[in-house]
Short mmCIF file of C-alpha atoms and ligand atoms in Angstrom, two decimals:
data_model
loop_
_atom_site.label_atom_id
_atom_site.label_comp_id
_atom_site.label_asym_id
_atom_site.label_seq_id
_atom_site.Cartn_x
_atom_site.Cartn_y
_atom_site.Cartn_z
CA UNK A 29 0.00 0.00 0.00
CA UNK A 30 1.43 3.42 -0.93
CA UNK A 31 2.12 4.91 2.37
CA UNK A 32 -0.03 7.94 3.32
CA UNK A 33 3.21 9.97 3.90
CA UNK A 34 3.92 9.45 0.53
CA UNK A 35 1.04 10.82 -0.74
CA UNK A 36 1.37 13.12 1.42
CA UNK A 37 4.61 14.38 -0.26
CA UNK A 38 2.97 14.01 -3.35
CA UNK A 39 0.75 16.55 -2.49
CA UNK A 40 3.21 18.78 -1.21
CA UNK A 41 4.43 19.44 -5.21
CA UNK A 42 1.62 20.35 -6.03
CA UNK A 43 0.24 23.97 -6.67
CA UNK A 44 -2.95 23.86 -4.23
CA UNK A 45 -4.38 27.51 -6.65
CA UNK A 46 -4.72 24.84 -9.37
CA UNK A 47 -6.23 21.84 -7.78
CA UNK A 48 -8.28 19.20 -10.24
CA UNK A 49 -11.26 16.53 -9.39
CA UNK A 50 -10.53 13.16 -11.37
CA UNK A 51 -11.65 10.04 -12.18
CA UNK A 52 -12.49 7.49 -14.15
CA UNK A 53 -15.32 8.25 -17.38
CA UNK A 54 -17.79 5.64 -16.17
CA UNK A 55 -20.08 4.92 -12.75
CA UNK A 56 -20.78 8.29 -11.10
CA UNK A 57 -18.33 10.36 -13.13
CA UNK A 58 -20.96 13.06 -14.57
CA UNK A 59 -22.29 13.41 -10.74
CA UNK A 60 -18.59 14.33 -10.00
CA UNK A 61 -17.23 16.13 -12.91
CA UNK A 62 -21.22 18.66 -12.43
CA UNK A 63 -20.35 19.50 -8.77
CA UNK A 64 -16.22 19.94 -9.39
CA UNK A 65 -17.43 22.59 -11.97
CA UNK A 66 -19.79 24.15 -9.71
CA UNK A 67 -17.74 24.88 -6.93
CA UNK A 68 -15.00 25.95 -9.44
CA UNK A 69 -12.39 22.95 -9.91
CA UNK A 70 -11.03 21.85 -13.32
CA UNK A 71 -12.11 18.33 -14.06
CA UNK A 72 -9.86 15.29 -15.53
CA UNK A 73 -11.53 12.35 -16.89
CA UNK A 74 -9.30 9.40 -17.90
CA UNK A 75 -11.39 7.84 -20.14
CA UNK A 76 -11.38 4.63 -22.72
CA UNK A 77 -11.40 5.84 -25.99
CA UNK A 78 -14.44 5.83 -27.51
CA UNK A 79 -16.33 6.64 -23.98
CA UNK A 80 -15.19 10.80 -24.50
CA UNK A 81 -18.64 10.44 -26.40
CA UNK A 82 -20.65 10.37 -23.67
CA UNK A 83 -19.02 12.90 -21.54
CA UNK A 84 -18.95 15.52 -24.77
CA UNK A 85 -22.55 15.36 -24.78
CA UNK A 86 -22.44 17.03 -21.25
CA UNK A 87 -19.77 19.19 -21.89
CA UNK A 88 -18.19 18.88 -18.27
CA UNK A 89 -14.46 17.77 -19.13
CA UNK A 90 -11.68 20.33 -19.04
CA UNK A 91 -9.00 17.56 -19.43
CA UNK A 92 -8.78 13.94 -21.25
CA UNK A 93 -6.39 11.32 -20.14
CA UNK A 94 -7.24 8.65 -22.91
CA UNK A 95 -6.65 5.02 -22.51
CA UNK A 96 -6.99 2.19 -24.21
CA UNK A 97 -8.11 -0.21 -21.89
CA UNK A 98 -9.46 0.49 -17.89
CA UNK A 99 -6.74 -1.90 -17.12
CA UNK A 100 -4.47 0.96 -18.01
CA UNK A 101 -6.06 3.41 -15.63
CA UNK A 102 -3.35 2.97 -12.99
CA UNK A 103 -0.63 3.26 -15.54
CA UNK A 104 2.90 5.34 -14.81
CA UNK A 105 1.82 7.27 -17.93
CA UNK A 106 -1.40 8.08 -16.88
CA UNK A 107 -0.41 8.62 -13.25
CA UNK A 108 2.31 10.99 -14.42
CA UNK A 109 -0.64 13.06 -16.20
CA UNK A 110 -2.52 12.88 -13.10
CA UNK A 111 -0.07 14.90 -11.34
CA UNK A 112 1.01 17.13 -13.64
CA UNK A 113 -3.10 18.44 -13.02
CA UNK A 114 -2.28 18.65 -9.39
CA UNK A 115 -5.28 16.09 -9.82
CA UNK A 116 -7.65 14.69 -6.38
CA UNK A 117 -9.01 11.38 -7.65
CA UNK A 118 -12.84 10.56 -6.54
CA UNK A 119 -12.50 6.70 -6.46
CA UNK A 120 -16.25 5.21 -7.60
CA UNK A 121 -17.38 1.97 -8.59
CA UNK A 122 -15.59 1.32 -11.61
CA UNK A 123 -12.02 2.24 -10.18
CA UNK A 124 -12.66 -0.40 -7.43
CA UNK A 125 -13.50 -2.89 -10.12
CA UNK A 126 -10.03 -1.62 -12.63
CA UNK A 127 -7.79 -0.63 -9.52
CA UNK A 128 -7.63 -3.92 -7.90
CA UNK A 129 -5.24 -4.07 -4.76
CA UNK A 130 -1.84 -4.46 -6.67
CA UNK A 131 -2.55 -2.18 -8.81
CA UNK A 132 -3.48 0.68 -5.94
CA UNK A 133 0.02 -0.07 -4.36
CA UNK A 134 1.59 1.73 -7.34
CA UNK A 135 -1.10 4.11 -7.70
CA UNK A 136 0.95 7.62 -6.49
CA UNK A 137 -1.84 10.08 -6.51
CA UNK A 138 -4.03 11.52 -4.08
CA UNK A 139 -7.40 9.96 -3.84
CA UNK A 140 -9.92 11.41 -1.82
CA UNK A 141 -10.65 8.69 0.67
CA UNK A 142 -9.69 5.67 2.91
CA UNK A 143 -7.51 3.38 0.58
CA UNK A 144 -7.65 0.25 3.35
CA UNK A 145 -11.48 0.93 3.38
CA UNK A 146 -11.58 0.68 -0.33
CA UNK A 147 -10.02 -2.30 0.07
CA UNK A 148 -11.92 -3.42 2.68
CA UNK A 149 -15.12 -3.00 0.13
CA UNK A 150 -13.78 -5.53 -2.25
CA UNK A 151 -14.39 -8.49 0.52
CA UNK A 152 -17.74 -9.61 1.46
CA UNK A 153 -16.99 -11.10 4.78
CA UNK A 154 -14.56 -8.46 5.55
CA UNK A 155 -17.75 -5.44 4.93
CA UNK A 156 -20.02 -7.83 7.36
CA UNK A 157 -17.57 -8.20 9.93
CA UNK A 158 -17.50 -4.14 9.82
CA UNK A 159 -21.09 -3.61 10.19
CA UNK A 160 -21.38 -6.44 12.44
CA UNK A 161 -18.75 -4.91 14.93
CA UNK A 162 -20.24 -1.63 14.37
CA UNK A 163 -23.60 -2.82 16.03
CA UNK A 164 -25.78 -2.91 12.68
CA UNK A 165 -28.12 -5.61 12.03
CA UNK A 166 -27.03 -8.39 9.49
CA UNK A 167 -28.15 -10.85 7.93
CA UNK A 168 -27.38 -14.60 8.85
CA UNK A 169 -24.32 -16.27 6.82
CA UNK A 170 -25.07 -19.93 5.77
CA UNK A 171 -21.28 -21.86 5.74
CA UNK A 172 -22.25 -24.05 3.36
CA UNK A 173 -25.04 -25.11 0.88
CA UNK A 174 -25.89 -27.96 3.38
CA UNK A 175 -27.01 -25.43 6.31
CA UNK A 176 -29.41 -23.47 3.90
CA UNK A 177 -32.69 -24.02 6.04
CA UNK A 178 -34.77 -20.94 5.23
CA UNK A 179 -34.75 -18.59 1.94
CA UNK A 180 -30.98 -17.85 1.64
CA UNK A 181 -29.81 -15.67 -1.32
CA UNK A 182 -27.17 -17.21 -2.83
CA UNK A 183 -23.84 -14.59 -4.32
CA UNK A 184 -20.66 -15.09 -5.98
CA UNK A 185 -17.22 -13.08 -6.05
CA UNK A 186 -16.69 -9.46 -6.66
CA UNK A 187 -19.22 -7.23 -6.87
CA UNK A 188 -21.02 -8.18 -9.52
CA UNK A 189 -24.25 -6.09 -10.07
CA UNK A 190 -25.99 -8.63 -9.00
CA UNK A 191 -25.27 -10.71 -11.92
CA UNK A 192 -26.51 -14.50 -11.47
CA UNK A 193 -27.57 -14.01 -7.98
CA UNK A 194 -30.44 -16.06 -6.78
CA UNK A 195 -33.11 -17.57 -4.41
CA UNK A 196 -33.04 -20.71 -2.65
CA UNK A 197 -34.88 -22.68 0.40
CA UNK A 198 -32.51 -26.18 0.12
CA UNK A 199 -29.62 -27.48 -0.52
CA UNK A 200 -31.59 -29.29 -3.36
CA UNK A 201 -33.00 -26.26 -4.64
CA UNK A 202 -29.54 -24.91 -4.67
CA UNK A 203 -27.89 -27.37 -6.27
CA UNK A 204 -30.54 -27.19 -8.94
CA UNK A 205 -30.04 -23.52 -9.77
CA UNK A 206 -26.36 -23.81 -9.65
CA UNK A 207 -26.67 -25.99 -12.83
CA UNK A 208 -29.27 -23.74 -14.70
CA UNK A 209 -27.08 -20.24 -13.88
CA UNK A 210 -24.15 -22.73 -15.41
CA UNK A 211 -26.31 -23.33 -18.14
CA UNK A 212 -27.53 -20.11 -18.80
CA UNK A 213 -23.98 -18.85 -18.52
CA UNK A 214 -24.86 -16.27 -15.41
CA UNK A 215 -22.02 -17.20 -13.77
CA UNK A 216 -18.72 -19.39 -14.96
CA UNK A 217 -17.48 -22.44 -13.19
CA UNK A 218 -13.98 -20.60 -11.38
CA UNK A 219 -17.70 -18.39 -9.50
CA UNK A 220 -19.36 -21.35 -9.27
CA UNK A 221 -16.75 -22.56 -6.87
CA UNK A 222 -17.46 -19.44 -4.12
CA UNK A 223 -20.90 -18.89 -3.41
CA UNK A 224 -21.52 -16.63 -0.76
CA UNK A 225 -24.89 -17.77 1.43
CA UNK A 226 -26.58 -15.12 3.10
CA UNK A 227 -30.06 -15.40 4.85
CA UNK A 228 -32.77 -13.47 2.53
CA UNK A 229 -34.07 -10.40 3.81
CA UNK A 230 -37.97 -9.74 2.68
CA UNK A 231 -38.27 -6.23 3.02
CA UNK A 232 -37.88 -3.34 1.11
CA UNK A 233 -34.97 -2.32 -0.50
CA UNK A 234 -33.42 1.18 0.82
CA UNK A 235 -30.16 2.19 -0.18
CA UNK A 236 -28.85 5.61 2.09
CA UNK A 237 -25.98 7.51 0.88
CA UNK A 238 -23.62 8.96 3.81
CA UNK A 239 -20.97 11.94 3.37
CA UNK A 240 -18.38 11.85 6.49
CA UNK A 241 -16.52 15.15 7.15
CA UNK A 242 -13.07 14.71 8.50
CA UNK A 243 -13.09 19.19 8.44
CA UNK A 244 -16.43 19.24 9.99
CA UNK A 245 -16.31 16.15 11.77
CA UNK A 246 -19.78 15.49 10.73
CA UNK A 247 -21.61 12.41 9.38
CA UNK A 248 -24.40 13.83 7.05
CA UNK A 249 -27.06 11.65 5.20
CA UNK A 250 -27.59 12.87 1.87
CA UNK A 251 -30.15 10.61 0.70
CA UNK A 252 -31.78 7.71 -0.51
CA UNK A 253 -32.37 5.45 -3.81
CA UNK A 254 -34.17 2.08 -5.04
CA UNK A 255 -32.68 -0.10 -7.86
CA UNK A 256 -34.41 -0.98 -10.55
CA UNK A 257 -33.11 -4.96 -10.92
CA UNK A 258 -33.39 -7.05 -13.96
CA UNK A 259 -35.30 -9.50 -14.35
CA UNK A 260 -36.31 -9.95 -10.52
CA UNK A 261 -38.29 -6.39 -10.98
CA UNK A 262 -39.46 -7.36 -14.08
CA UNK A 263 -41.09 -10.90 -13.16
CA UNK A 264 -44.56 -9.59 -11.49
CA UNK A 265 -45.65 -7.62 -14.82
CA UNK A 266 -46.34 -11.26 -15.41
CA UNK A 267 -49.85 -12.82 -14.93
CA UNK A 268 -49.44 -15.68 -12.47
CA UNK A 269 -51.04 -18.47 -14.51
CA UNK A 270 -47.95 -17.95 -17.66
CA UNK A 271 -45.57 -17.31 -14.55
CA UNK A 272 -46.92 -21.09 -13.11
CA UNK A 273 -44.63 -23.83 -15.36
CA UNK A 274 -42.12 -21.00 -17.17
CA UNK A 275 -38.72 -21.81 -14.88
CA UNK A 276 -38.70 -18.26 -14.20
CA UNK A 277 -35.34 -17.22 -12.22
CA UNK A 278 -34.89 -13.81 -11.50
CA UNK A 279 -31.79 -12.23 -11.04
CA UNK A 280 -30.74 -9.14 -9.42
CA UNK A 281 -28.87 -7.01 -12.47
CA UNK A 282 -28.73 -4.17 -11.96
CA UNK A 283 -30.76 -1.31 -14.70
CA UNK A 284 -31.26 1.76 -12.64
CA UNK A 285 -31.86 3.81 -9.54
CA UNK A 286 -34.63 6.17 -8.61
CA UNK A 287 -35.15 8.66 -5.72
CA UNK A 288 -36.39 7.55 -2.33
CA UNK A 289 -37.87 9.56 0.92
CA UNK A 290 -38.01 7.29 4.02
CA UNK A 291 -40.94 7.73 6.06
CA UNK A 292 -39.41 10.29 8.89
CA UNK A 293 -39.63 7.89 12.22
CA UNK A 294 -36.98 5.51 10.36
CA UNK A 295 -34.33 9.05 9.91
CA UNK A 296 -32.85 8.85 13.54
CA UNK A 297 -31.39 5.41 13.30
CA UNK A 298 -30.80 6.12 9.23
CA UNK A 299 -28.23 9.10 10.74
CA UNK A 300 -27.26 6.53 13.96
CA UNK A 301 -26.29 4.06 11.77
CA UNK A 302 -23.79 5.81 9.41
CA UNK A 303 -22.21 7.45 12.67
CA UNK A 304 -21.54 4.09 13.84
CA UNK A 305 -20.24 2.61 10.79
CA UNK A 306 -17.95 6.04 10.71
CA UNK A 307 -16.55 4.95 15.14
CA UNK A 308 -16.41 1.53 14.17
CA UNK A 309 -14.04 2.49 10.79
CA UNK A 310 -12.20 4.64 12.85
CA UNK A 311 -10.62 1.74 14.89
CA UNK A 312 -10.96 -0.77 11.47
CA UNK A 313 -8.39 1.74 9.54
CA UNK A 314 -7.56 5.28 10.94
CA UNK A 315 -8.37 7.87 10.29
CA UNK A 316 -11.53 6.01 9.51
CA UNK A 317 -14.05 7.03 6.41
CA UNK A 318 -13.48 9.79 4.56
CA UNK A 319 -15.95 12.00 2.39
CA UNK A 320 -18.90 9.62 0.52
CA UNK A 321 -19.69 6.43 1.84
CA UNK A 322 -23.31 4.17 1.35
CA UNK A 323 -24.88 1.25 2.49
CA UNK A 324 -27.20 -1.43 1.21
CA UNK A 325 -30.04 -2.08 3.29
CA UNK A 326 -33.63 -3.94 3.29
CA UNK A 327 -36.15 -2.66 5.90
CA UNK A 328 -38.32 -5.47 7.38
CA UNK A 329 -41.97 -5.40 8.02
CA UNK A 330 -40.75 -4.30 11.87
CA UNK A 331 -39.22 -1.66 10.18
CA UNK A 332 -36.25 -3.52 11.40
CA UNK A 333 -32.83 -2.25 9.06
CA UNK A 334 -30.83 -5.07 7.54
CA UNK A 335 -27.61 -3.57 6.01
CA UNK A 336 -25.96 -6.34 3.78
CA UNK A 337 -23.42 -4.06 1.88
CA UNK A 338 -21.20 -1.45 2.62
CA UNK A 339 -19.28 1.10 -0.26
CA UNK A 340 -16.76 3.37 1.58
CA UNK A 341 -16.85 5.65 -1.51
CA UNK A 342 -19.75 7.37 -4.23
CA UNK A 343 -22.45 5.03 -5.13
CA UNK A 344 -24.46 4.90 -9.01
CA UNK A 345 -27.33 5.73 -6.45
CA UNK A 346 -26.03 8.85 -5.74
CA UNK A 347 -26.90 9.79 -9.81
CA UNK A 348 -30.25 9.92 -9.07
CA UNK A 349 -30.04 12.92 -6.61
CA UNK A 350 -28.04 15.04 -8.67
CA UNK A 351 -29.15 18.71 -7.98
CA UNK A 352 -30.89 17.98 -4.82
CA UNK A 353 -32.45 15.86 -2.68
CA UNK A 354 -35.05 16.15 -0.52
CA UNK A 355 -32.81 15.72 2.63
CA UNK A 356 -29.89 18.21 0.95
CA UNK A 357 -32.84 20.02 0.21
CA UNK A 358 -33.90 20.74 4.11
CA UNK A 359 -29.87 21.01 5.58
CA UNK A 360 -28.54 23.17 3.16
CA UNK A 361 -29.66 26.55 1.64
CA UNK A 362 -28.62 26.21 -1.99
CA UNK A 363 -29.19 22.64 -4.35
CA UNK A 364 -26.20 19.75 -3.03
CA UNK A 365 -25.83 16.48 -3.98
CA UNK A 366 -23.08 14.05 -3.39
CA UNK A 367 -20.65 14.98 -6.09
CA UNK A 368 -20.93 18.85 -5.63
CA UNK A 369 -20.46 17.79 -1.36
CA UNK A 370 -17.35 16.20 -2.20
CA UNK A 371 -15.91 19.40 -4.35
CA UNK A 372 -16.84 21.41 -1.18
CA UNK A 373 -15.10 19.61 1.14
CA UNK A 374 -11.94 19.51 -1.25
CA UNK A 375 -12.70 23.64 -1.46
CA UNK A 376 -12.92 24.12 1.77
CA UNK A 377 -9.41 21.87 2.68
CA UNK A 378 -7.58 23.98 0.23
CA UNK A 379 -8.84 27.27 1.79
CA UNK A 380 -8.09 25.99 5.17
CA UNK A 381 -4.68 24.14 3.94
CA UNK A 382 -5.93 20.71 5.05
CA UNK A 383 -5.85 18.97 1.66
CA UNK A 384 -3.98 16.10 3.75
CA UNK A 385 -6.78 15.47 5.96
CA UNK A 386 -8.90 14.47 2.73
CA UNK A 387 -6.48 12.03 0.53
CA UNK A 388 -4.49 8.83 1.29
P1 ATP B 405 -23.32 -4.03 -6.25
O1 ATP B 405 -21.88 -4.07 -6.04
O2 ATP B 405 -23.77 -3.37 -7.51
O3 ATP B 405 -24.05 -3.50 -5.05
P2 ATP B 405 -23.36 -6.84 -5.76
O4 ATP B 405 -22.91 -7.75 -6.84
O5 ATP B 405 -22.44 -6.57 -4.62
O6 ATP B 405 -23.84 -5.52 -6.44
P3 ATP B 405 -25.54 -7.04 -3.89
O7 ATP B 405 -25.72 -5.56 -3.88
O8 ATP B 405 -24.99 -7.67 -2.68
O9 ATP B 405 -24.70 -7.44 -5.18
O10 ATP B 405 -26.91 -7.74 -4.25
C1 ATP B 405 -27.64 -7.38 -5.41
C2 ATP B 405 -29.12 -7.22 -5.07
O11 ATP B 405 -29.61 -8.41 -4.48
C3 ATP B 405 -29.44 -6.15 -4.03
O12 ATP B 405 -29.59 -4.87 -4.57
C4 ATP B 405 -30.76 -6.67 -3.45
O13 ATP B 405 -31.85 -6.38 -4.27
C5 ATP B 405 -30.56 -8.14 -3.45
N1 ATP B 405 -30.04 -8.65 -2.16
C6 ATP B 405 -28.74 -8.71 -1.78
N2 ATP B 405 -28.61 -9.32 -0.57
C7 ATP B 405 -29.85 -9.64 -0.17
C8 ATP B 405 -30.37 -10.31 1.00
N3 ATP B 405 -29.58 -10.77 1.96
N4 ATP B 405 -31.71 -10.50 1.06
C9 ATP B 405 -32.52 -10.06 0.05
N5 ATP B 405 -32.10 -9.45 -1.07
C10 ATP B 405 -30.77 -9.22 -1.18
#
């Protein structure tokens, strides 16, 4: 791991008047270049060619660093670049999928976050342990196939969208599923060989999005989304009688997000929670979270929350609040989302000269 002193030096070259927000042309990347511009920063996007398409259209790129492949994102070329912009990298879902861990032990620029958190992220039982210790509510982990005894939702390695997930009651069941997701080539055999059991929540699906403040020293929630999942979403538009005799198994991949308000006696432990997954990172990896972090949660009938996922960085969520939402909406005088809250907290480091509190 590149040693936070290091970075730290890094950061020392650079010229702080000239500061630019980075990242990678994919995930959340329009969410973050729209609030770098609006609180004044010069934006970088280090993009596959043939993606500059998309972010033309929007017109919120100052500077391309092109690549060939998002392999190469971590490259000494590209890294070089990176620096030379006196860049702040926003890490997001698709640099935790191209920057895998050997890959972030060369990377020598400042990213705006916790790098053993992002690591962290990458490992299911390592995220559970972390809420777990925290104090959150979990679900149950089934060992093996044999001890699946109730609905158990059944996932395989690296975040995958939800690609190929399913639903099982048995180890019967599960073994039959295995071979039709085989079949239908939703997941290969090296995935096959790693299932990850988890107890199924029913509930409903509630996905909060957290910003932590090292300047402040704040937790703020900034809001809420659904996903839109294909095909389990999909499934009910169908009458029951064709459903009955089709083999129908949903999946969980995932289309889309759309805005969510929570009704208001759930906000207390909504903001509780994220403070205590902020302590309990604290002792997991100081200095603990830093700027955007989100959880995946299912709310019971008991209005019990299950969190089942933790992402200690910007979520696709997060796209769906862009502008405002309504809980930005109530704590701060002026439109605020999560990309424009993380170009204010860089703004307000460089005014103060804390930029080092921010990166690792
Ligand atoms: P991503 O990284 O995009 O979040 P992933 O591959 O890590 O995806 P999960 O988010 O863990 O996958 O699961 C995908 C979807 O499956 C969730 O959005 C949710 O709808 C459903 N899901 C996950 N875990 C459970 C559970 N324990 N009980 C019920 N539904 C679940």
């Amino acid at each position: 791991m590149v040693a936070v002193a290091e970075v730290h030096r890094i950061l020392d070259d650079y010229d702080h008047s000239s500061v630019s927000v980075a990242t990678i042309g994919s995930h959340s990347a329009l969410n973050i270049f729209k609030g770098a511009r609006e609180e004044g920063f010069k934006t970088v996007c280090i993009c596959k060619k043939g993606r500059e398409k998309t972010y033309n259209r929007f017109g919120l790129v100052d500077d391309y660093i092109m690549i060939d492949d998002m392999n190469d994102t971590a490259s000494e070329e590209v890294q070089e670049k990176l620096r030379e912009l006196n860049s702040i990298v926003i890490p997001h879902g698709s640099f935790n999928a191209y920057i895998d861990q050997a890959r972030m032990d060369e990377f020598r620029v400042p990213i705006m976050g916790n790098r053993t958190l992002l690591e962290v992220e990458t490992s299911r039982v390592k995220q559970h342990d972390w809420m777990r210790s925290a104090g959150l509510k979990v679900p149950k982990i089934f060992e093996s196939a044999k001890d699946i005894e109730e609905l158990a939702f059944v996932k395989f390695p690296g975040a995958k969208g939800g690609k190929g997930y399913f639903v099982v009651d048995s180890e019967a069941a599960f073994k039959k599923k295995m071979k039709l997701m085989l079949k239908k080539n939703l997941i290969t055999k090296e995935e096959a060989k790693n299932p990850y059991i988890q107890e199924y929540i029913i509930g409903v699906n509630a996905y909060p999005h957290y910003f932590h403040s090292p300047l402040r020293d704040e937790t703020e929630f900034l809001g809420v989304d659904k996903r839109y999942e294909s095909s389990v979403d999909g499934v009910f538009r169908i009458p029951v009688p064709e459903q009955i005799g089709q083999e129908i198994s949903p999946t969980f991949s995932i289309v889309g997000n759309f805005p969510m308000v929570l009704r208001e006696s759930l906000l207390d432990e909504i903001f509780d929670i994220g403070e205590k997954i902020v302590k309990e990172s604290e002792k997991l990896a100081p200095p603990g979270l830093i700027g955007a972090f989100c959880l995946e949660a299912i709310i019971k009938e008991d209005l019990e929350i299950i969190a089942f996922e933790i992402s200690s960085r910007i979520v696709a969520g997060c796209n769906a609040l862009i502008g405002s939402s309504p809980y930005t909406y109530l704590m701060y005088n002026e439109p605020m989302y999560m990309g424009k809250r993380i170009a204010r907290e860089i703004k307000e480091a460089v005014k103060e000269d804390k930029l080092k509190e921010l990166v690792t």
